Structure formats: C-alpha cells, structure tokens
Short mmCIF file of C-alpha atoms and ligand atoms in Angstrom, two decimals:
data_model
loop_
_atom_site.label_atom_id
_atom_site.label_comp_id
_atom_site.label_asym_id
_atom_site.label_seq_id
_atom_site.Cartn_x
_atom_site.Cartn_y
_atom_site.Cartn_z
CA MET Y 1 114.57 99.37 130.17
CA GLU Y 2 113.08 96.09 129.68
CA TYR Y 3 109.81 96.72 130.94
CA GLN Y 4 109.08 100.33 129.16
CA ASN Y 5 106.39 99.71 126.16
CA THR Y 6 107.87 99.38 123.26
CA GLN Y 7 104.91 98.59 120.89
CA THR Y 8 105.09 100.43 117.75
CA THR Y 9 102.91 100.46 114.75
CA ALA Y 10 103.59 101.25 111.11
CA HIS Y 11 101.71 101.04 108.21
CA THR Y 12 102.54 100.25 104.61
CA ASN Y 13 102.59 102.36 101.58
CA ILE Y 14 102.23 102.42 97.76
CA ALA Y 15 104.73 104.56 95.58
CA PHE Y 16 103.01 107.18 93.49
CA ILE Y 17 106.77 108.09 92.11
CA LYS Y 18 108.63 104.94 92.63
CA TYR Y 19 111.99 104.14 94.03
CA TRP Y 20 114.03 102.17 91.77
CA GLY Y 21 117.76 101.80 91.89
CA LYS Y 22 120.63 102.81 94.66
CA LYS Y 23 123.20 104.91 94.70
CA ASP Y 24 124.71 103.52 97.60
CA ALA Y 25 123.88 99.71 98.56
CA GLN Y 26 124.90 99.61 102.23
CA LEU Y 27 123.43 102.29 102.99
CA ASN Y 28 120.20 102.07 101.15
CA LEU Y 29 120.59 105.51 99.43
CA PRO Y 30 118.49 105.75 96.19
CA CYS Y 31 119.34 107.14 92.90
CA THR Y 32 116.03 109.28 93.01
CA ASP Y 33 113.23 110.97 94.98
CA SER Y 34 110.08 108.85 95.38
CA LEU Y 35 106.56 109.74 96.47
CA SER Y 36 103.98 107.62 98.28
CA LEU Y 37 100.76 107.33 99.97
CA THR Y 38 100.51 105.30 103.47
CA LEU Y 39 97.29 103.51 103.54
CA ASP Y 40 95.27 102.25 106.33
CA GLY Y 41 94.06 98.89 107.79
CA TYR Y 42 97.49 97.17 106.64
CA PHE Y 43 100.31 97.46 109.39
CA THR Y 44 102.67 95.46 111.24
CA THR Y 45 103.00 95.75 115.12
CA THR Y 46 106.38 94.87 116.74
CA THR Y 47 107.72 94.71 120.19
CA SER Y 48 110.85 94.68 121.52
CA LYS Y 49 113.09 93.65 124.81
CA PHE Y 50 116.44 92.83 126.09
CA ILE Y 51 116.77 89.26 126.90
CA SER Y 52 119.95 87.05 128.16
CA ASP Y 53 120.01 84.38 126.47
CA ASN Y 54 123.27 83.75 123.80
CA GLU Y 55 120.91 84.20 120.29
CA ASP Y 56 118.54 86.84 119.38
CA GLN Y 57 115.10 85.53 119.00
CA ILE Y 58 112.73 86.92 116.47
CA TRP Y 59 109.10 86.01 116.12
CA LEU Y 60 107.03 86.63 112.85
CA ASN Y 61 102.87 86.07 112.93
CA GLY Y 62 103.36 83.64 116.40
CA GLN Y 63 106.54 81.74 114.77
CA ARG Y 64 109.90 81.68 114.69
CA ALA Y 65 110.97 83.71 111.82
CA PRO Y 66 112.33 82.10 108.81
CA VAL Y 67 116.26 82.69 108.37
CA GLY Y 68 115.88 85.18 105.72
CA PHE Y 69 113.48 86.77 107.78
CA PHE Y 70 116.09 86.30 110.76
CA LYS Y 71 119.22 87.48 108.89
CA ARG Y 72 118.01 90.61 107.85
CA THR Y 73 116.40 91.48 111.30
CA GLN Y 74 119.27 90.44 113.12
CA LYS Y 75 121.31 92.79 110.54
CA PHE Y 76 119.31 95.53 111.94
CA LEU Y 77 119.55 94.97 115.20
CA ASP Y 78 123.59 94.70 114.55
CA LEU Y 79 123.14 98.35 113.65
CA CYS Y 80 121.26 99.57 116.59
CA ARG Y 81 123.78 97.77 118.86
CA GLN Y 82 126.11 99.32 117.36
CA LEU Y 83 125.13 102.85 117.19
CA ASN Y 84 124.18 102.31 120.91
CA HIS Y 85 127.14 100.37 122.24
CA CYS Y 86 125.33 97.51 123.36
CA LYS Y 87 126.07 93.81 123.04
CA GLN Y 88 123.13 92.50 124.67
CA LYS Y 89 120.55 89.96 122.52
CA ILE Y 90 117.22 90.95 121.69
CA GLN Y 91 114.01 89.44 121.72
CA ILE Y 92 111.61 90.83 118.79
CA ILE Y 93 108.06 89.88 118.22
CA THR Y 94 106.39 91.33 115.12
CA THR Y 95 102.94 90.71 113.89
CA ASN Y 96 101.94 91.48 109.96
CA HIS Y 97 98.46 92.49 109.97
CA VAL Y 98 98.83 92.38 105.92
CA PRO Y 99 96.95 89.79 104.58
CA THR Y 100 99.14 88.15 101.66
CA ALA Y 101 95.73 88.19 99.55
CA ALA Y 102 96.23 92.02 99.53
CA GLY Y 103 99.39 92.09 97.54
CA LEU Y 104 101.11 94.53 100.15
CA ALA Y 105 105.06 94.32 100.64
CA SER Y 106 105.09 94.17 104.49
CA SER Y 107 109.10 95.57 104.43
CA ALA Y 108 107.90 98.77 104.60
CA SER Y 109 105.54 98.78 107.15
CA GLY Y 110 108.23 96.18 109.33
CA PHE Y 111 111.05 98.30 109.18
CA ALA Y 112 109.18 100.97 110.09
CA ALA Y 113 107.81 99.55 113.03
CA LEU Y 114 111.02 97.55 114.13
CA ALA Y 115 113.10 100.99 113.91
CA GLY Y 116 110.27 102.60 116.12
CA SER Y 117 110.09 100.13 118.74
CA LEU Y 118 114.03 99.70 119.16
CA ASN Y 119 114.17 103.33 119.42
CA LYS Y 120 112.01 103.14 122.26
CA LEU Y 121 114.16 100.02 123.71
CA PHE Y 122 117.31 102.02 123.36
CA GLN Y 123 115.51 105.29 124.44
CA MET Y 124 117.43 106.59 121.15
CA HIS Y 125 114.89 109.62 121.25
CA LEU Y 126 115.10 109.96 117.60
CA SER Y 127 112.82 112.43 116.35
CA ARG Y 128 110.40 111.29 113.08
CA ALA Y 129 113.02 112.54 110.78
CA GLN Y 130 115.90 110.63 112.11
CA LEU Y 131 114.01 107.55 112.31
CA SER Y 132 113.01 107.86 108.96
CA CYS Y 133 116.76 107.96 108.44
CA LEU Y 134 117.05 104.55 110.81
CA ALA Y 135 114.35 102.76 108.95
CA ARG Y 136 115.93 103.52 105.29
CA ARG Y 137 118.70 101.18 106.53
CA GLY Y 138 116.34 98.26 106.83
CA SER Y 139 114.42 98.89 103.65
CA GLY Y 140 114.27 101.66 101.48
CA SER Y 141 110.68 102.14 101.49
CA ALA Y 142 110.10 101.81 104.73
CA ALA Y 143 111.30 105.48 105.15
CA ARG Y 144 108.53 106.76 103.77
CA SER Y 145 106.01 104.65 105.95
CA ILE Y 146 107.15 106.81 109.24
CA TYR Y 147 104.44 109.39 108.15
CA GLY Y 148 100.92 109.06 107.26
CA GLY Y 149 99.04 110.24 103.90
CA TRP Y 150 101.40 111.70 100.82
CA VAL Y 151 105.16 111.45 101.89
CA TRP Y 152 108.36 112.61 100.01
CA TRP Y 153 111.67 110.64 100.39
CA GLN Y 154 114.47 112.89 99.77
CA GLN Y 155 117.36 110.95 98.13
CA GLY Y 156 119.62 113.14 99.90
CA SER Y 157 123.35 112.39 99.71
CA SER Y 158 124.70 110.79 102.94
CA ASP Y 159 122.92 108.82 105.99
CA GLN Y 160 121.79 111.83 107.58
CA THR Y 161 120.34 113.68 104.86
CA SER Y 162 118.56 110.52 102.74
CA LEU Y 163 115.05 110.78 104.83
CA ALA Y 164 111.29 111.13 104.01
CA VAL Y 165 109.45 114.44 104.90
CA PRO Y 166 105.47 114.36 104.95
CA ILE Y 167 103.71 116.77 102.26
CA ASP Y 168 99.94 116.04 103.53
CA GLU Y 169 99.40 113.54 106.29
CA HIS Y 170 95.25 113.78 106.19
CA PRO Y 171 94.61 114.04 102.55
CA GLN Y 172 91.29 115.33 102.04
CA LEU Y 173 90.94 114.17 98.47
CA PRO Y 174 88.54 111.26 98.23
CA ILE Y 175 91.62 108.93 96.81
CA CYS Y 176 91.43 105.39 97.19
CA LEU Y 177 92.86 102.41 95.72
CA LEU Y 178 92.04 99.05 94.79
CA SER Y 179 94.11 96.40 95.10
CA VAL Y 180 93.93 93.36 92.52
CA VAL Y 181 95.91 89.88 93.46
CA PHE Y 182 96.70 87.85 90.17
CA ASN Y 183 99.22 85.81 92.62
CA ASP Y 184 100.51 85.99 95.83
CA GLN Y 185 103.58 83.82 94.78
CA PRO Y 186 106.86 85.00 96.27
CA LYS Y 187 108.66 87.29 93.20
CA LYS Y 188 111.13 85.09 91.19
CA ILE Y 189 113.75 88.41 91.36
CA SER Y 190 113.53 90.67 94.65
CA SER Y 191 113.31 94.55 94.57
CA THR Y 192 116.89 94.91 95.53
CA GLN Y 193 117.86 92.71 92.77
CA GLY Y 194 115.73 94.00 89.76
CA MET Y 195 116.17 97.71 90.76
CA GLU Y 196 120.54 96.74 90.83
CA ARG Y 197 120.43 94.93 87.05
CA ALA Y 198 118.53 97.84 85.46
CA ARG Y 199 120.48 100.07 87.03
CA THR Y 200 123.65 98.54 86.01
CA THR Y 201 122.50 97.47 82.69
CA SER Y 202 119.56 99.38 80.99
CA PRO Y 203 120.87 101.88 78.45
CA PHE Y 204 117.53 103.76 79.65
CA TYR Y 205 118.68 104.06 83.34
CA SER Y 206 120.47 107.20 82.56
CA CYS Y 207 117.22 109.09 82.00
CA TRP Y 208 115.44 107.76 85.03
CA PRO Y 209 116.48 110.79 87.00
CA HIS Y 210 115.12 112.80 84.69
CA ILE Y 211 111.98 111.43 84.49
CA VAL Y 212 111.61 110.98 88.22
CA ALA Y 213 112.48 114.96 88.57
CA ASN Y 214 109.79 115.55 86.26
CA ASP Y 215 107.03 113.21 87.47
CA LEU Y 216 107.97 114.49 90.95
CA SER Y 217 107.22 117.55 90.36
CA ALA Y 218 103.90 117.59 88.39
CA MET Y 219 102.81 115.00 91.10
CA LYS Y 220 103.35 117.95 94.23
CA LYS Y 221 101.45 120.48 91.91
CA ALA Y 222 98.41 117.74 91.24
CA ILE Y 223 98.37 116.49 94.96
CA ALA Y 224 98.31 120.49 95.95
CA THR Y 225 95.39 120.80 93.36
CA ALA Y 226 93.62 117.87 94.44
CA ASP Y 227 93.65 116.89 90.49
CA LEU Y 228 92.73 112.83 91.29
CA GLN Y 229 93.05 112.53 87.35
CA GLN Y 230 96.45 114.08 87.12
CA ILE Y 231 97.75 111.64 90.19
CA GLY Y 232 96.48 108.74 88.48
CA GLN Y 233 98.20 109.63 84.97
CA ILE Y 234 101.23 110.55 86.49
CA ALA Y 235 101.94 107.87 88.35
CA GLU Y 236 100.58 105.32 85.79
CA ASN Y 237 103.36 107.31 83.38
CA ASN Y 238 105.98 106.79 86.03
CA CYS Y 239 105.08 103.00 87.03
CA LEU Y 240 105.65 101.86 83.32
CA ALA Y 241 108.61 103.82 82.85
CA MET Y 242 110.05 102.12 86.11
CA HIS Y 243 108.97 98.48 84.25
CA ALA Y 244 110.43 100.00 81.04
CA LEU Y 245 113.75 99.85 82.55
CA ASN Y 246 113.65 96.08 83.54
CA TRP Y 247 112.33 95.03 80.11
CA SER Y 248 115.97 96.94 78.84
CA ALA Y 249 118.45 95.58 81.26
CA ARG Y 250 120.57 92.81 80.25
CA PRO Y 251 119.50 90.29 80.62
CA ALA Y 252 116.10 91.78 80.25
CA PHE Y 253 113.24 90.93 82.95
CA SER Y 254 109.59 91.44 83.65
CA TYR Y 255 107.37 91.73 86.68
CA PHE Y 256 104.33 91.79 84.19
CA THR Y 257 101.99 88.94 83.47
CA ASP Y 258 99.49 88.87 80.64
CA ALA Y 259 96.76 89.53 83.47
CA THR Y 260 98.62 92.84 84.25
CA TRP Y 261 98.33 94.00 80.74
CA LYS Y 262 95.29 92.85 80.19
CA LEU Y 263 93.95 95.03 83.38
CA ILE Y 264 96.14 98.15 82.26
CA ASN Y 265 94.47 97.86 78.49
CA LEU Y 266 91.03 97.47 80.48
CA LEU Y 267 91.46 100.86 82.36
CA GLN Y 268 92.49 102.66 79.91
CA GLN Y 269 89.29 101.54 77.55
CA TRP Y 270 87.43 102.66 80.75
CA ARG Y 271 88.74 105.79 81.03
CA GLN Y 272 88.05 106.65 77.65
CA GLU Y 273 84.45 104.87 77.02
CA LEU Y 274 82.93 105.22 80.90
CA GLN Y 275 85.17 108.44 81.92
CA LEU Y 276 86.02 106.26 85.12
CA VAL Y 277 88.89 107.75 87.15
CA ALA Y 278 91.25 104.49 87.27
CA TYR Y 279 94.60 104.29 87.01
CA ALA Y 280 97.38 101.47 87.35
CA THR Y 281 100.29 101.52 89.24
CA VAL Y 282 102.39 98.30 89.69
CA ASP Y 283 105.17 97.34 91.70
CA ALA Y 284 108.15 94.25 91.62
CA GLY Y 285 105.40 91.68 91.24
CA PRO Y 286 102.18 91.18 88.51
CA ASN Y 287 99.74 92.48 90.80
CA VAL Y 288 98.05 96.07 89.93
CA LYS Y 289 96.92 98.55 92.24
CA ILE Y 290 94.08 100.86 90.77
CA ILE Y 291 94.14 104.70 91.82
CA THR Y 292 90.43 105.63 91.65
CA GLN Y 293 87.93 107.83 94.01
CA LYS Y 294 85.58 106.36 96.52
CA ASN Y 295 82.76 106.92 94.30
CA GLN Y 296 83.58 104.80 91.48
CA VAL Y 297 85.27 101.89 93.82
CA GLN Y 298 82.62 99.70 93.65
CA GLN Y 299 81.99 99.68 90.15
CA ILE Y 300 85.40 99.45 89.07
CA GLN Y 301 85.77 96.51 91.75
CA ALA Y 302 82.70 94.77 89.91
CA ARG Y 303 84.36 95.48 86.44
CA VAL Y 304 87.36 93.61 87.51
CA GLN Y 305 86.05 90.89 89.45
CA HIS Y 306 83.89 89.93 85.97
CA SER Y 307 86.99 90.01 83.85
CA PHE Y 308 88.95 88.50 86.26
CA PRO Y 309 87.26 85.78 88.60
CA GLU Y 310 89.80 84.46 90.22
CA ALA Y 311 91.38 87.77 91.09
CA GLN Y 312 91.52 88.76 94.80
CA THR Y 313 90.43 92.37 95.17
CA THR Y 314 91.17 94.52 98.30
CA ILE Y 315 90.03 98.67 98.93
CA LEU Y 316 92.70 100.49 100.34
CA TYR Y 317 92.28 104.16 101.79
CA PRO Y 318 95.05 106.35 103.26
CA GLY Y 319 96.13 105.99 106.61
CA SER Y 320 98.31 107.37 109.36
CA GLY Y 321 101.99 107.35 110.71
CA ILE Y 322 103.92 105.61 112.97
CA GLN Y 323 102.50 105.15 116.42
C1 2P0 M 401 108.87 101.63 95.26
N1 2P0 M 401 109.68 99.22 95.47
O1 2P0 M 401 108.94 102.96 95.51
C2 2P0 M 401 109.57 101.14 94.99
C3 2P0 M 401 108.76 100.81 93.74
C4 2P0 M 401 108.67 98.46 94.74
C5 2P0 M 401 108.49 98.92 93.21
O2 2P0 M 401 110.41 100.22 97.12
O3 2P0 M 401 116.15 96.87 98.78
O4 2P0 M 401 111.80 96.49 99.74
O5 2P0 M 401 114.83 97.13 100.68
O6 2P0 M 401 115.68 99.00 99.81
O7 2P0 M 401 112.51 99.32 100.02
C6 2P0 M 401 110.36 98.12 97.26
O8 2P0 M 401 112.19 97.84 97.35
O9 2P0 M 401 113.69 97.69 98.52
C7 2P0 M 401 110.12 99.15 96.58
P1 2P0 M 401 115.27 97.59 99.08
P2 2P0 M 401 112.45 97.95 98.76
O10 2P0 M 401 108.08 101.30 96.64
#
C-alpha cells in the first residue's frame, strides 16, 4: 500500500458568493450555500505514506511544519484513521505553489489535496462528491477545490449532504482576476473566528441567509448567460454584505484598510468613467481581487500599479479540479 502513488494536486478557489458562518463547527456545516471559481496556476501538491515512527511526520514546503499547521493536519489524519479503523502513523509531504505575494488562502487547496492523497493511501475509493465532504472537514472552502471552474457548495444538513457540485468546470467566458496584495502579513482574526463572531453577535446576521439565496440565484443566471458585468456586480455586492456583518459584530472588526476602500472607490470610478469591467471581491484580509475580463486586465493592472506602487499584482485564470 505504501508504494502506491498518493500524489494529489488541488487548486485554490475564490468565492463569488461567500461562505461566512457555520451551523455546525465540528462538521464544518455552513449556514448558507456558496459559489466559487477555481483558479489556475496556484495549487498544493501532497503525498502521504504510512510510517513505523511513533509520531506523524508533516513536511511543509521542504521543512517540518509549524505547530499550528501540524495540529490542524494531524486532526484530519486522526479523522481518516478513525474512518478506516487504523492506528498507523503517517508521513505527509506537502508543497504550496501559492506565492504569499498572490494573497490567496492555501487552506482550500491544502485540505483538498490532503483529502485526495489520503483517499489513495487508505484506498477509500471515494467519489468526488464524497471527497468534497471529506475535504470540508479540514476547511470549509476546501470542499469547493475538488472541482474546477464554477463550483456550488450546497450547505446540506449533515456530514453526507454538505458538499460541492460543479456548475461549469470549463468556463468559456473570458473572465480573469487581478489579485492586488497590499499586505501579506497573517491576519489578526482568522476566518474561523471572524465568521463565528459575526454569526453570534451581528444583529444583521439573520438577513445573511436571505441575501445569499438571492445573490446565488442571480449569480447562477449570470453564469448561464455569460454576463460578466452581472457576475462582477453580484460578487461585489455579496462581498460587501459579508463584510458588513463584521462591521456590525459586537465588538465590531474589519479586514479592510484605507487601501482596500481606496481601490474599491477607484473601481467604481473606472466603471463609470472608462466603461471598464472591474469589480472587487475581498476575503478575510485587506487585499482585493478584481473581477475583470482578459482584454482589459492589463490596462487595469497598469492603473492599479500607478495608484498603488507598493502593491503586488498577479493575474489569475480559471483552473481545473483535483488531480
Ligand atoms: C469563502 N472564506 O467563501 C470565505 C469568504 C473567507 C471569506 O472560506 O473555518 O478557511 O476552515 O471552514 O474555509 C475562508 O474560511 O474556514 C473562507 P474554515 P475557511 O471563501
């Protein structure tokens, strides 16, 4: 079993309809559905094998994993050992091909690749749907990185029914994203903590499931009709509604900085005055991903660099599912 090839690659994804809040923290069951685009170019590759040591061995980017990463990964190994009635220790070798400069979370690609590799190691023969459930247990957004292109994570009501489904694995529309990184320092409030505080204390949280349901249905229509402007506008609206939950939490918090706002305002100006397709989406940090189209991205990149000479920008395209 040890000698079989367990190498698995999974790509990162960006949510266009955000996941923000869990109804079950242990199972990572979200309070709402969400929808994302899997990205090309940025991925995690993971291999695994059984070892006869007394401890699991976890390597990240060529070095022993730091303690936080080790514990979170080991918890996932324990889950897979339990599912397979196994006690043997495991060696994990994982490499993130996600430059810090791209400002992309690696937990989605990381747990998707880990789930895929352990599926091979334990010979679980899981379908992609079952793999999505398993990856979700490591990190919610990892459920979506099993598939390429447009992916819909259905919240479900149990461990077996909360899973992602592909909407369109090979989008034909000329969409691309420009990642704008102002700051690549680790965030002060993790996604897990931030979404829990918003869910439990924002007086507006009860509106969030309705907002997501409406935005999701409009987004699916916009994807089906390849309406890039609508896709961008709905994503920006949904992102700002998600962040409004944080601004209204008690105590309130914000991932935005002055630079985040300045760029969002500039995009609005460029849409109105220059007729550019350029909309913002922002995750649990100050950095912005600009949703745009292939024939405008270079112009937008030049404008962003002019306004923010210190920012690091990277162009991102749709990518494929787990391999
Ligand atoms: C998303 N984010 O839909 C949302 C939008 C960040 C902002 O999913 O606690 O690392 O591991 O399930 O998946 C990031 O949160 O959280 C995230 P856990 P995760 O992409």
